XYZ file of C-alpha atoms in Angstrom:
768
model
C 47.092 26.491 63.102
C 43.674 26.707 61.279
C 41.996 29.765 61.867
C 38.482 28.927 60.557
C 37.117 25.831 59.206
C 33.732 24.042 58.278
C 31.278 23.115 60.727
C 31.656 19.508 60.483
C 28.340 18.754 62.152
C 26.739 19.454 58.919
C 28.184 16.117 57.881
C 30.465 16.975 54.968
C 33.325 15.075 56.101
C 31.085 11.972 56.580
C 29.611 12.522 53.084
C 33.134 12.642 51.606
C 34.181 9.596 53.420
C 31.085 7.591 52.560
C 31.337 8.748 48.810
C 28.073 10.671 49.015
C 29.047 14.205 48.372
C 27.696 16.165 45.308
C 29.700 19.385 45.717
C 33.259 18.726 46.776
C 34.420 22.165 45.216
C 32.387 23.875 48.254
C 34.650 22.063 50.565
C 38.104 21.117 48.882
C 40.811 23.030 47.450
C 41.276 26.842 48.131
C 38.590 28.169 50.182
C 37.993 31.725 51.362
C 37.893 32.482 55.201
C 36.066 35.257 57.021
C 39.040 37.048 57.953
C 40.403 37.320 54.296
C 42.911 34.581 54.547
C 42.430 31.163 52.534
C 42.465 27.629 53.720
C 43.380 24.737 51.451
C 41.910 21.579 52.128
C 42.933 18.218 50.439
C 40.914 15.069 50.476
C 43.447 11.977 50.579
C 42.003 8.815 52.012
C 44.705 6.604 53.734
C 47.200 9.368 53.568
C 49.462 9.453 56.729
C 51.079 12.730 56.216
C 50.708 15.523 53.704
C 52.656 18.555 52.858
C 51.610 21.801 50.820
C 54.115 23.067 48.385
C 53.619 26.530 47.673
C 55.818 29.329 46.432
C 58.904 27.299 47.485
C 57.700 26.507 51.014
C 56.979 22.890 52.252
C 54.050 23.419 54.890
C 52.871 20.354 56.975
C 49.274 20.142 56.594
C 46.969 19.274 59.576
C 44.081 17.113 60.007
C 41.816 18.307 62.722
C 38.456 17.295 61.606
C 38.801 14.147 59.845
C 41.838 11.779 59.536
C 41.552 12.035 55.639
C 40.909 15.805 55.388
C 44.054 17.741 55.661
C 44.210 21.601 55.838
C 46.751 24.655 55.572
C 45.724 28.268 55.996
C 47.574 30.636 53.703
C 47.506 34.531 53.413
C 46.538 34.508 49.694
C 44.822 32.439 47.127
C 47.263 29.860 45.849
C 44.835 29.210 42.760
C 46.053 26.075 41.105
C 50.124 26.412 41.367
C 50.380 24.619 44.558
C 51.295 20.755 44.790
C 50.635 18.187 47.367
C 53.340 15.859 48.790
C 51.559 12.970 50.137
C 52.948 10.115 52.339
C 51.274 6.797 52.108
C 52.652 3.782 54.074
C 56.309 5.366 53.902
C 55.868 5.779 49.934
C 55.896 9.633 49.004
C 54.899 11.206 45.754
C 53.836 14.690 44.701
C 50.673 15.518 42.741
C 48.396 18.592 41.839
C 45.173 18.859 43.671
C 42.273 18.182 41.278
C 40.105 20.504 43.341
C 42.267 23.387 42.772
C 40.792 23.422 38.985
C 37.388 24.646 39.091
C 36.707 26.036 35.505
C 33.296 25.028 34.427
C 33.563 22.819 31.550
C 29.778 22.706 30.462
C 29.128 26.196 29.848
C 25.449 27.802 30.126
C 25.100 27.460 26.416
C 26.224 23.744 26.331
C 23.968 23.015 29.120
C 20.921 24.870 27.258
C 21.661 23.186 23.937
C 21.886 19.672 25.722
C 18.711 20.050 27.376
C 16.721 20.850 24.555
C 18.466 18.193 22.513
C 20.383 20.371 20.077
C 23.910 20.110 21.158
C 25.113 18.650 17.683
C 28.671 18.058 19.255
C 28.097 17.100 22.962
C 30.922 14.743 22.620
C 33.256 17.289 22.439
C 31.952 18.100 26.299
C 30.775 14.865 27.675
C 33.552 11.963 28.012
C 37.124 12.093 28.918
C 39.129 14.880 27.131
C 42.912 15.476 27.311
C 43.286 19.126 27.956
C 45.605 21.771 29.414
C 44.139 24.064 32.280
C 45.860 26.783 33.808
C 49.384 25.490 32.465
C 48.696 21.824 33.675
C 48.135 18.886 31.433
C 45.474 16.481 32.592
C 41.862 14.876 31.741
C 38.724 16.455 31.884
C 35.888 14.040 32.909
C 32.220 15.003 32.228
C 29.035 12.583 32.726
C 25.412 13.179 32.439
C 23.610 11.228 35.392
C 21.160 13.854 36.882
C 19.384 11.464 39.420
C 22.599 10.206 41.087
C 23.182 11.019 44.690
C 26.787 11.197 43.984
C 29.336 10.296 41.350
C 32.995 9.543 41.845
C 35.735 8.747 39.231
C 37.313 5.516 39.605
C 40.205 3.938 37.697
C 43.958 3.926 37.614
C 44.261 7.351 38.783
C 42.155 6.450 42.109
C 43.399 3.135 42.703
C 39.779 2.057 41.705
C 38.600 3.488 45.130
C 35.584 5.999 44.779
C 36.331 7.574 48.018
C 39.351 9.328 46.295
C 38.078 11.607 43.535
C 34.327 12.630 44.010
C 33.110 14.423 41.053
C 31.155 18.048 41.265
C 27.500 18.239 40.275
C 26.605 20.979 37.721
C 23.461 22.443 36.734
C 21.615 20.167 34.284
C 22.653 17.057 35.959
C 26.197 16.587 34.560
C 29.054 15.792 36.979
C 32.719 17.205 36.213
C 36.164 16.766 37.239
C 39.844 17.809 35.963
C 42.384 15.400 37.126
C 45.988 16.875 36.648
C 48.948 14.786 35.546
C 47.029 11.996 33.721
C 46.745 11.290 29.960
C 46.031 8.815 27.095
C 45.568 5.178 28.066
C 44.280 5.698 31.459
C 41.432 3.288 32.378
C 38.316 4.643 34.324
C 34.754 4.243 35.115
C 32.373 6.222 36.990
C 31.041 5.048 40.426
C 27.444 6.132 40.436
C 25.581 6.074 43.876
C 21.863 6.275 43.677
C 19.388 8.264 45.862
C 18.408 4.798 47.601
C 22.070 3.855 48.260
C 22.892 1.484 45.675
C 26.177 1.840 44.108
C 26.998 1.045 40.313
C 30.309 0.923 38.175
C 29.717 2.179 34.770
C 31.589 2.688 31.850
C 31.564 5.971 30.284
C 28.622 6.718 27.745
C 30.576 8.987 25.930
C 33.932 6.878 26.125
C 36.059 7.009 22.922
C 37.856 3.706 23.684
C 37.113 0.812 25.987
C 39.029 -2.351 27.166
C 38.898 -5.278 25.219
C 36.137 -7.733 26.303
C 35.408 -9.024 28.879
C 37.121 -6.184 30.652
C 34.725 -3.223 30.857
C 36.535 -0.100 31.720
C 36.757 3.043 29.356
C 40.160 4.293 28.290
C 41.156 7.916 27.969
C 41.756 8.704 24.288
C 42.856 11.675 21.964
C 40.434 12.186 19.186
C 42.773 14.814 17.672
C 46.109 13.004 17.469
C 45.534 11.266 14.064
C 46.331 13.288 10.730
C 43.927 12.477 7.955
C 44.862 12.622 4.279
C 41.258 12.167 2.706
C 40.548 15.779 2.526
C 40.067 15.496 -1.397
C 37.938 12.503 -1.114
C 35.571 14.278 1.474
C 35.176 17.370 -0.690
C 34.480 15.263 -3.879
C 31.918 13.141 -1.690
C 29.968 16.116 -0.457
C 30.000 17.849 -3.765
C 27.806 14.775 -5.604
C 24.515 13.227 -4.907
C 25.395 9.566 -4.140
C 22.043 8.509 -5.860
C 23.398 9.494 -8.987
C 26.367 7.283 -8.495
C 27.195 3.800 -8.858
C 26.927 2.143 -5.279
C 28.129 -1.391 -4.963
C 28.529 -2.413 -1.287
C 30.615 -5.411 0.234
C 28.921 -6.138 3.784
C 31.373 -7.625 5.985
C 32.014 -8.675 9.754
C 35.390 -7.901 10.701
C 35.835 -10.444 13.340
C 34.922 -13.221 11.046
C 35.978 -12.485 7.664
C 39.591 -13.957 8.175
C 41.167 -14.819 11.447
C 45.148 -14.734 12.384
C 47.151 -17.383 14.201
C 49.201 -16.846 17.419
C 51.845 -18.962 15.265
C 52.006 -15.996 12.809
C 53.852 -12.650 13.247
C 51.853 -10.012 14.904
C 51.566 -6.752 13.322
C 51.551 -3.688 15.569
C 51.985 -0.062 13.837
C 53.479 1.617 16.844
C 56.175 -1.140 17.810
C 54.761 -1.634 21.357
C 53.876 -4.826 22.765
C 50.397 -5.525 22.547
C 48.673 -8.881 23.457
C 46.793 -10.278 20.536
C 43.132 -10.619 21.170
C 42.107 -14.413 20.925
C 39.260 -15.493 18.715
C 36.587 -18.112 20.112
C 37.599 -21.480 21.325
C 35.868 -22.853 18.357
C 39.032 -21.915 16.318
C 41.901 -22.852 18.467
C 45.194 -20.762 18.165
C 43.288 -18.147 16.476
C 43.279 -14.647 17.111
C 41.480 -11.337 15.587
C 43.367 -9.519 12.857
C 44.235 -5.934 13.660
C 42.779 -3.003 11.783
C 46.223 -2.779 10.179
C 46.137 -6.326 9.315
C 42.530 -6.089 7.981
C 43.451 -3.009 5.990
C 46.270 -4.999 4.232
C 44.045 -8.004 3.498
C 40.368 -6.414 3.256
C 41.067 -3.335 1.213
C 43.051 -4.752 -1.697
C 40.412 -7.667 -1.874
C 37.371 -5.412 -1.897
C 39.208 -3.029 -4.540
C 40.070 -6.085 -6.796
C 36.203 -7.180 -6.748
C 35.513 -3.596 -7.836
C 32.918 -2.733 -4.851
C 32.542 0.998 -4.381
C 31.838 0.598 -0.306
C 32.543 -1.651 2.382
C 29.632 -1.926 4.754
C 30.958 -2.892 8.105
C 28.533 -4.623 10.639
C 28.500 -2.818 14.012
C 31.975 -2.064 15.286
C 30.711 0.128 18.240
C 31.963 -1.225 21.116
C 29.958 -4.363 22.365
C 30.673 -7.055 24.906
C 29.720 -10.327 23.320
C 30.895 -11.391 19.992
C 27.975 -13.547 19.470
C 25.731 -10.410 19.234
C 27.259 -9.402 16.011
C 27.814 -6.007 17.115
C 24.014 -5.118 17.516
C 24.181 -5.016 21.382
C 26.272 -2.039 21.893
C 27.555 -0.572 25.202
C 30.180 1.920 23.777
C 28.157 4.084 21.324
C 31.167 6.527 21.015
C 33.840 4.053 20.407
C 35.139 1.793 17.602
C 35.899 -1.569 19.116
C 39.263 -2.282 20.759
C 38.968 -5.966 19.596
C 41.084 -4.850 16.592
C 43.333 -2.226 18.027
C 43.105 1.404 19.163
C 40.828 3.989 17.535
C 43.686 5.856 15.477
C 44.065 2.535 13.660
C 40.535 2.333 12.861
C 40.983 5.938 11.572
C 43.908 4.783 9.594
C 41.665 1.975 8.116
C 39.041 4.434 6.809
C 41.628 6.981 5.573
C 43.411 3.960 3.591
C 40.041 3.191 2.113
C 39.473 6.513 0.899
C 42.974 6.498 -0.728
C 41.928 3.602 -2.646
C 38.604 4.986 -3.712
C 36.513 3.050 -1.261
C 33.794 4.363 0.768
C 32.964 2.999 4.460
C 29.314 2.367 5.494
C 28.706 1.683 9.305
C 25.952 -0.419 10.712
C 24.342 2.142 13.259
C 22.098 0.737 16.108
C 19.988 3.525 17.711
C 17.124 1.338 18.332
C 18.188 -0.380 21.628
C 20.941 -1.505 23.945
C 21.715 -4.408 26.194
C 21.139 -4.647 29.854
C 24.892 -5.303 30.849
C 25.500 -3.712 34.307
C 28.442 -1.396 32.963
C 26.228 0.074 30.116
C 23.417 2.448 29.913
C 20.776 0.590 31.713
C 19.460 2.130 34.884
C 22.601 4.382 34.654
C 22.125 6.681 37.594
C 19.543 4.796 39.617
C 16.769 5.865 37.445
C 15.502 4.894 33.951
C 17.619 7.475 32.170
C 18.507 6.473 28.827
C 15.460 3.676 28.611
C 11.731 4.228 29.095
C 10.590 3.344 32.617
C 7.607 1.154 31.394
C 8.633 -2.052 29.904
C 5.613 -1.868 27.530
C 7.464 0.760 25.519
C 10.926 0.448 27.019
C 12.005 -3.037 26.425
C 12.407 -5.544 23.569
C 11.629 -8.971 25.369
C 12.497 -11.125 22.518
C 15.939 -9.610 22.186
C 16.612 -9.023 25.764
C 17.351 -5.385 25.317
C 16.095 -1.732 26.189
C 14.562 0.957 24.184
C 15.907 4.368 24.180
C 13.440 6.888 25.527
C 13.320 9.230 22.339
C 10.860 11.623 24.062
C 13.690 12.828 26.358
C 15.927 15.501 24.787
C 19.035 14.675 26.342
C 18.763 11.023 25.119
C 17.714 12.130 21.608
C 20.910 14.349 21.880
C 22.998 11.513 22.850
C 22.129 9.675 19.434
C 21.713 12.373 17.280
C 25.259 13.684 17.998
C 26.504 9.905 17.809
C 25.574 9.693 14.347
C 27.257 12.998 13.483
C 30.417 11.811 15.689
C 31.114 8.866 13.465
C 31.030 11.170 10.327
C 33.064 14.013 11.954
C 35.620 11.923 13.653
C 35.860 9.048 11.890
C 35.258 10.278 8.174
C 32.845 7.626 7.393
C 30.717 7.898 4.235
C 27.035 6.499 5.451
C 25.338 4.580 7.751
C 22.798 1.386 7.483
C 20.387 1.720 10.290
C 19.478 -1.397 11.865
C 15.909 -2.410 12.605
C 14.264 0.878 11.710
C 10.702 -0.969 12.039
C 11.358 -1.826 15.686
C 11.514 2.086 16.290
C 8.525 2.833 14.239
C 6.009 0.617 15.927
C 5.055 0.410 19.444
C 3.719 -3.068 19.067
C 6.703 -4.366 17.314
C 6.970 -8.180 18.190
C 4.399 -7.411 21.244
C 1.225 -9.410 21.558
C -1.980 -7.414 22.338
C -2.052 -6.042 25.883
C 1.782 -5.680 26.068
C 2.257 -2.372 24.410
C 0.938 1.286 24.768
C -0.659 3.210 22.223
C 0.627 6.889 21.344
C -1.266 9.843 22.363
C -3.621 9.313 19.452
C -4.343 5.824 20.184
C -2.117 4.841 17.504
C 0.631 2.329 17.255
C 3.161 4.447 15.635
C 6.075 5.690 17.761
C 6.138 9.396 16.998
C 8.996 10.166 19.288
C 11.178 7.861 17.490
C 9.987 9.310 14.201
C 10.782 12.720 15.270
C 14.170 11.422 16.397
C 14.891 9.957 12.918
C 13.771 12.981 11.132
C 16.242 15.125 13.192
C 19.096 12.666 12.817
C 18.659 12.702 9.006
C 17.898 16.457 8.704
C 21.251 17.265 10.654
C 23.357 14.311 9.009
C 22.527 16.083 5.594
C 23.064 19.483 6.694
C 26.548 18.806 7.736
C 27.559 15.973 5.336
C 25.280 16.296 2.156
C 27.189 13.574 0.170
C 26.341 10.916 3.020
C 24.427 7.786 2.604
C 21.577 7.161 5.101
C 20.267 3.888 4.568
C 17.111 2.316 6.193
C 16.765 -1.330 6.998
C 12.864 -0.999 7.122
C 10.727 -4.153 6.674
C 7.077 -2.697 6.286
C 5.405 -0.463 4.331
C 5.827 2.809 6.444
C 5.564 5.607 3.730
C 8.070 8.218 2.538
C 11.001 6.668 4.300
C 13.401 8.139 1.704
C 11.405 11.443 1.320
C 13.103 14.484 2.931
C 11.863 15.727 6.377
C 10.659 18.802 5.222
C 7.634 17.230 3.388
C 7.022 14.831 6.194
C 9.576 11.835 5.177
C 11.919 10.180 7.550
C 14.874 11.865 5.678
C 16.611 8.633 4.627
C 18.123 8.684 1.125
C 17.999 4.624 0.431
C 16.058 1.884 1.723
C 16.889 -1.814 1.756
C 14.254 -3.359 -0.571
C 13.076 -6.219 1.649
C 10.391 -7.302 -0.561
C 12.513 -7.758 -3.428
C 14.908 -9.788 -1.400
C 12.166 -12.242 -0.116
C 10.488 -12.451 -3.530
C 13.910 -13.453 -5.237
C 15.085 -15.834 -2.866
C 11.582 -17.421 -2.739
C 11.652 -17.742 -6.544
C 15.390 -18.958 -6.827
C 14.813 -21.742 -3.993
C 11.858 -23.044 -6.107
C 12.400 -26.228 -8.491
C 13.098 -24.747 -12.095
C 9.794 -26.239 -13.460
C 7.563 -24.667 -10.688
C 9.171 -21.194 -11.575
C 6.751 -20.669 -14.434
C 3.880 -20.390 -11.850
C 5.745 -17.555 -9.954
C 6.757 -15.230 -12.383
C 5.271 -12.503 -10.264
C 8.086 -12.891 -7.860
C 10.494 -11.535 -10.435
C 8.445 -8.752 -11.891
C 6.733 -7.259 -8.946
C 9.286 -5.088 -7.397
C 8.969 -2.788 -10.298
C 5.476 -2.103 -9.431
C 6.506 -0.210 -6.566
C 10.163 0.607 -7.411
C 9.607 4.176 -7.568
C 7.880 4.598 -4.283
C 11.046 4.730 -2.389
C 14.771 4.999 -3.288
C 15.866 1.391 -2.919
C 18.905 -0.642 -2.481
C 18.640 -4.291 -3.330
C 20.491 -6.184 -0.369
C 21.370 -9.960 0.047
C 22.516 -9.334 3.811
C 23.817 -11.582 6.599
C 20.500 -12.270 7.770
C 19.768 -14.482 4.948
C 22.682 -16.960 5.545
C 22.142 -17.700 8.970
C 19.871 -19.596 11.279
C 19.116 -22.699 9.061
C 18.737 -20.689 5.970
C 21.695 -21.763 4.164
C 24.279 -19.695 2.310
C 23.457 -18.149 -1.022
C 24.736 -21.116 -2.889
C 22.953 -23.842 -1.454
C 19.513 -21.997 -1.491
C 19.457 -23.006 -5.202
C 17.942 -26.324 -6.419
C 19.637 -28.932 -8.462
C 23.025 -30.181 -9.187
C 26.160 -28.243 -8.065
C 26.452 -26.821 -11.564
C 22.793 -25.600 -11.674
C 23.491 -24.051 -8.301
C 26.484 -22.149 -9.536
C 24.685 -21.168 -12.699
C 21.423 -19.660 -10.622
C 23.702 -17.795 -8.552
C 25.410 -16.085 -11.412
C 22.095 -15.518 -13.011
C 20.824 -13.994 -10.072
C 23.713 -11.581 -9.247
C 23.751 -10.436 -12.823
C 19.853 -9.900 -12.694
C 20.576 -8.066 -9.384
C 23.389 -5.756 -10.943
C 20.943 -4.793 -13.837
C 17.810 -4.310 -11.841
C 17.063 -0.592 -10.698
C 18.481 0.113 -7.068
C 21.814 0.399 -5.394
C 23.468 -3.019 -4.403
C 24.659 -4.847 -1.380
C 25.744 -8.332 -0.701
C 27.246 -10.118 2.027
C 30.749 -11.527 2.304
C 31.252 -15.128 0.873
C 28.421 -14.652 -1.811
C 30.755 -13.321 -3.975
C 32.699 -16.783 -4.333
C 30.006 -19.138 -3.226
C 30.483 -20.160 0.383
C 28.787 -23.383 1.112
C 28.390 -23.322 4.988
C 26.304 -20.804 6.674
C 28.061 -17.662 8.166
C 29.538 -18.601 11.459
C 30.586 -15.567 13.371
C 33.275 -17.683 15.166
C 35.048 -18.734 12.047
C 36.596 -17.553 8.642
C 35.094 -17.705 5.235
C 35.798 -20.779 3.347
C 38.903 -19.087 1.437
C 39.829 -22.896 0.610
C 36.963 -22.799 -1.897
C 38.696 -20.584 -4.151
C 41.099 -23.386 -5.288
C 37.929 -24.867 -7.165
C 37.100 -23.461 -10.656
C 33.336 -22.912 -10.069
C 34.144 -20.991 -7.152
C 36.836 -18.603 -8.675
C 34.460 -18.357 -11.877
C 31.774 -16.998 -9.674
C 34.362 -14.594 -7.952
C 35.383 -13.644 -11.628
C 31.788 -12.934 -12.495
C 31.403 -10.635 -9.336
C 34.670 -8.749 -10.454
C 33.318 -8.163 -13.933
C 29.820 -7.396 -13.181
C 31.061 -4.596 -10.657
C 33.483 -3.393 -13.387
C 30.802 -3.451 -16.156
C 28.174 -1.747 -13.869
C 30.682 1.251 -13.034
C 31.364 1.744 -16.649
C 27.597 1.809 -17.949
C 25.716 4.893 -16.541
C 22.450 3.342 -17.927
C 22.634 0.661 -15.146
C 22.822 3.435 -12.076
C 22.326 7.071 -13.063
C 18.611 6.823 -13.387
C 17.787 4.340 -10.727
C 15.174 6.254 -9.193
C 13.576 7.714 -12.073
C 10.791 6.014 -14.416
C 12.760 6.614 -17.340
C 15.477 4.458 -16.110
C 13.446 1.224 -16.555
C 11.291 -0.245 -19.212
C 10.014 -3.652 -19.520
C 10.319 -5.352 -23.001
C 8.376 -8.499 -21.938
C 7.642 -9.639 -18.358
C 4.974 -12.020 -19.056
C 6.926 -15.054 -20.795
C 6.335 -17.353 -17.638
C 6.332 -20.425 -19.801
C 9.817 -19.905 -20.469
C 10.506 -18.059 -17.292
C 12.292 -15.394 -19.035
C 11.993 -11.473 -18.446
C 13.638 -8.571 -20.811
C 13.966 -4.909 -20.245
C 15.913 -1.953 -20.877
C 17.612 0.246 -18.254
C 18.221 3.799 -19.686
C 20.332 6.912 -18.631
C 18.418 10.017 -19.412
C 21.300 12.160 -18.990
C 23.427 10.734 -21.939
C 20.600 9.080 -23.794
C 22.272 5.607 -23.404
C 20.516 2.587 -22.961
C 21.190 -1.428 -22.616
C 18.795 -4.563 -23.113
C 18.654 -7.297 -20.374
C 17.546 -10.834 -20.952
C 17.125 -13.316 -18.289
C 16.437 -16.973 -18.779
C 15.700 -18.762 -15.263
C 15.357 -22.128 -16.386
C 17.897 -24.840 -17.235
C 17.064 -24.971 -20.690
C 18.616 -23.159 -23.626
C 16.362 -21.286 -25.753
C 17.292 -21.030 -29.207
C 16.039 -18.441 -31.776
C 14.486 -16.481 -28.783
C 13.086 -13.209 -29.893
C 12.493 -9.909 -28.343
C 11.824 -6.496 -29.443
C 14.264 -3.594 -29.577
C 13.472 -0.044 -30.240
C 16.555 0.713 -32.860
C 17.806 -1.021 -35.641
C 21.568 -2.094 -35.374
C 24.129 -4.322 -34.264
C 23.752 -5.331 -30.519
C 26.884 -6.446 -28.767
C 26.466 -8.857 -26.039
C 28.267 -6.864 -23.347
C 27.821 -9.236 -20.473
C 26.965 -12.987 -20.329
C 26.854 -15.043 -16.883
C 27.066 -18.274 -18.764
C 30.517 -17.256 -20.063
C 33.286 -20.088 -19.285
C 35.229 -17.471 -17.507
C 32.511 -17.548 -14.987
C 32.247 -21.413 -14.968
C 29.395 -21.552 -17.365
C 28.710 -23.701 -20.448
C 29.759 -20.678 -22.818
C 26.949 -20.612 -24.960
C 25.806 -17.235 -26.311
C 25.295 -14.971 -29.187
C 28.958 -15.163 -30.895
C 29.610 -11.449 -29.525
C 26.103 -9.957 -30.703
C 23.327 -10.010 -32.980
C 22.018 -7.716 -35.756
C 18.256 -6.518 -35.537
C 15.780 -7.535 -37.801
C 12.819 -5.640 -39.046
C 10.369 -7.833 -37.463
C 8.118 -5.834 -34.987
C 7.722 -7.458 -31.604
C 6.646 -6.282 -28.254
C 5.688 -2.948 -29.606
C 8.864 -2.027 -31.399
C 9.442 -2.169 -35.150
C 12.649 -4.173 -34.907
C 13.592 -7.475 -33.046
C 16.611 -9.337 -31.873
C 16.727 -13.494 -32.399
C 18.986 -14.739 -29.548
C 20.221 -17.727 -27.888
C 19.689 -17.797 -24.297
C 21.831 -20.059 -22.596
C 20.444 -22.190 -19.472
C 19.981 -20.186 -16.312
C 21.619 -17.017 -17.739
C 21.298 -13.196 -17.689
C 22.568 -11.408 -20.622
C 23.125 -7.860 -21.257
C 23.156 -6.241 -24.903
C 24.279 -2.874 -26.066
C 23.711 -1.127 -29.281
C 27.111 -0.702 -31.181
C 26.599 2.557 -33.285
C 29.991 1.700 -35.031
C 28.403 -1.307 -36.825
C 25.788 -0.514 -39.302
C 23.041 -2.977 -39.832
C 23.409 -5.413 -43.021
C 20.981 -3.463 -45.167
C 22.941 -0.314 -44.498
C 26.136 -1.966 -45.357
C 24.866 -3.254 -48.678
C 23.466 0.197 -49.231
C 26.917 1.710 -48.600
C 28.687 -0.982 -50.784
C 26.428 -0.117 -53.801
C 27.279 3.667 -53.313
C 30.818 2.867 -53.511
C 30.730 0.674 -56.320
């Protein structure tokens, strides 16, 4: 018989029954009584009978106050060692009592750091973690929802019933619960009840894995179960400055690079039965490839092309394929479309073993309004601004993070470090930086709020980016942080301690637009637009630029790269070859989007495959050969990358010959003193006997020619190279007389082993 119990007039029983209790630890589990004994209370909705199993005894529990609340008095505190035997509708099972495990998960220091936005590894506290407490294995859950009236854990472990597992509110607005006896693979959500009585089912903001769309539950995952083999890679990466290295990036979308078929064998690394994930209906019988299948196909392909990095369009969990990954609901989880998180880790690990780095698109600028996501998470505008004039992208249908709230900023900064720490990525490309920097971005007058100084700058977002980049390079000094920033915001790639945003690279959107505008012109009109191909050098050293021809340029009616070009098919291919060679020799790191390397014809379609069948045709194979050789030559020639961001690294020879649409310049390596000469002819006419000045007498080997027959060109050129002549030109005492093939880019390098003709004659005279 229970000697003493709660005064149920206070409503605790009703609050538990209606899922409105915020402090179940004060009611449930072992509770001390005034007379020195203890009462164990178990909350088990719909249970018929319950027994307490303690120290070899089986004691029938009573329910005098509420039919779902079972009690038993003990002389001593049983701790967490007891178990419950539960009978529901004649089916009996045994379990530990979750409310016997009361250890505080978020400690005082955790709460303090999180509240000020400085808990760099908050994912180690938030989310679902398989742990052992007091000798019992289970999962520790923790979620931040400070405005919620109550939070309950729903999922496989609670029959998806919010009455079964109410969570405990802690200081700082977090909610905790340890559930014994469950582990990896459990599906779960949080049932969040708001102060005004609404009830939301939310996926875990810090969930490390989620169900495959269109399902929305989070999955318990173990971040520590994969054994990495890339220690040497990481040590080497972080010991070098990536800006002093060759960087050539293959941007790709995993879901549309290539599909598998339900008629083909399905690869599963652990041997367990797994349902393949179907692709869109536009491709019947198609399925998405798994991470292991992608590793088997993508990595050898990219390695054969010679790229140094793969950039993956966003792979954080997202519900809609058509968003391309840019509307994220699971910021801490690689998408389950292609398999579990350990298989993604194995993909990265294998890339590193093959000498390929991984860059991820990171989207901290906005998030979608999906009901299971971050929007209105706890009944308040928790992650987003409450005022739509600063909290919503109406054109995109998304919400903007509230960068002024410390915990929200902590969520994002920690998320950045999470991908590097847990998945060993090598870089990020931050999407839509301009949308974060400006409060009036895509907003008409009257629909945006100025900052406290009356300006349009989003100062909170600036501070967020500075904090994120500063911490990134503190922990991972060899990382790449690339900004897609489309305005003239100053000092994007300058360090934060001098007032910069702290990125180390910025996409050169101006160069991209100028070059595509130029190459889309009829060849005859190019003479009037020479500035398009020369202007980039005027601002080249204001930032650390990456040249990018990205996915955005091959969708929405813009045509793929090949079909942007004018003229016949032969001329289109020649233009692409000349453009890519010019790009690889221009200062700045390089990025191209998948399909450009072999001349995809149709626009990129997120629902389909690349046009792999085109590689049976010589012109497409020739373009692929060009990209292979460009990357190989680029990596072997330090003059093309070591001094990308120093004035010494580039020198015009002649940029003014608009009559012939020709430019010539030198790329120079200050460290070793090497240099190459680049000459580009952007007309379909061959220019014979074309002279340019060079600084040193000697034999100039033709090191690269985009018109080679290997690439599908006419195979015109300079028979392997030319000797210079003593005719002054372009400010130099020596000059080269060259044959410039139509629509071509050529690279020449002085061969010190071959003496000029005069020196050979002089040497012969000495010998005789």
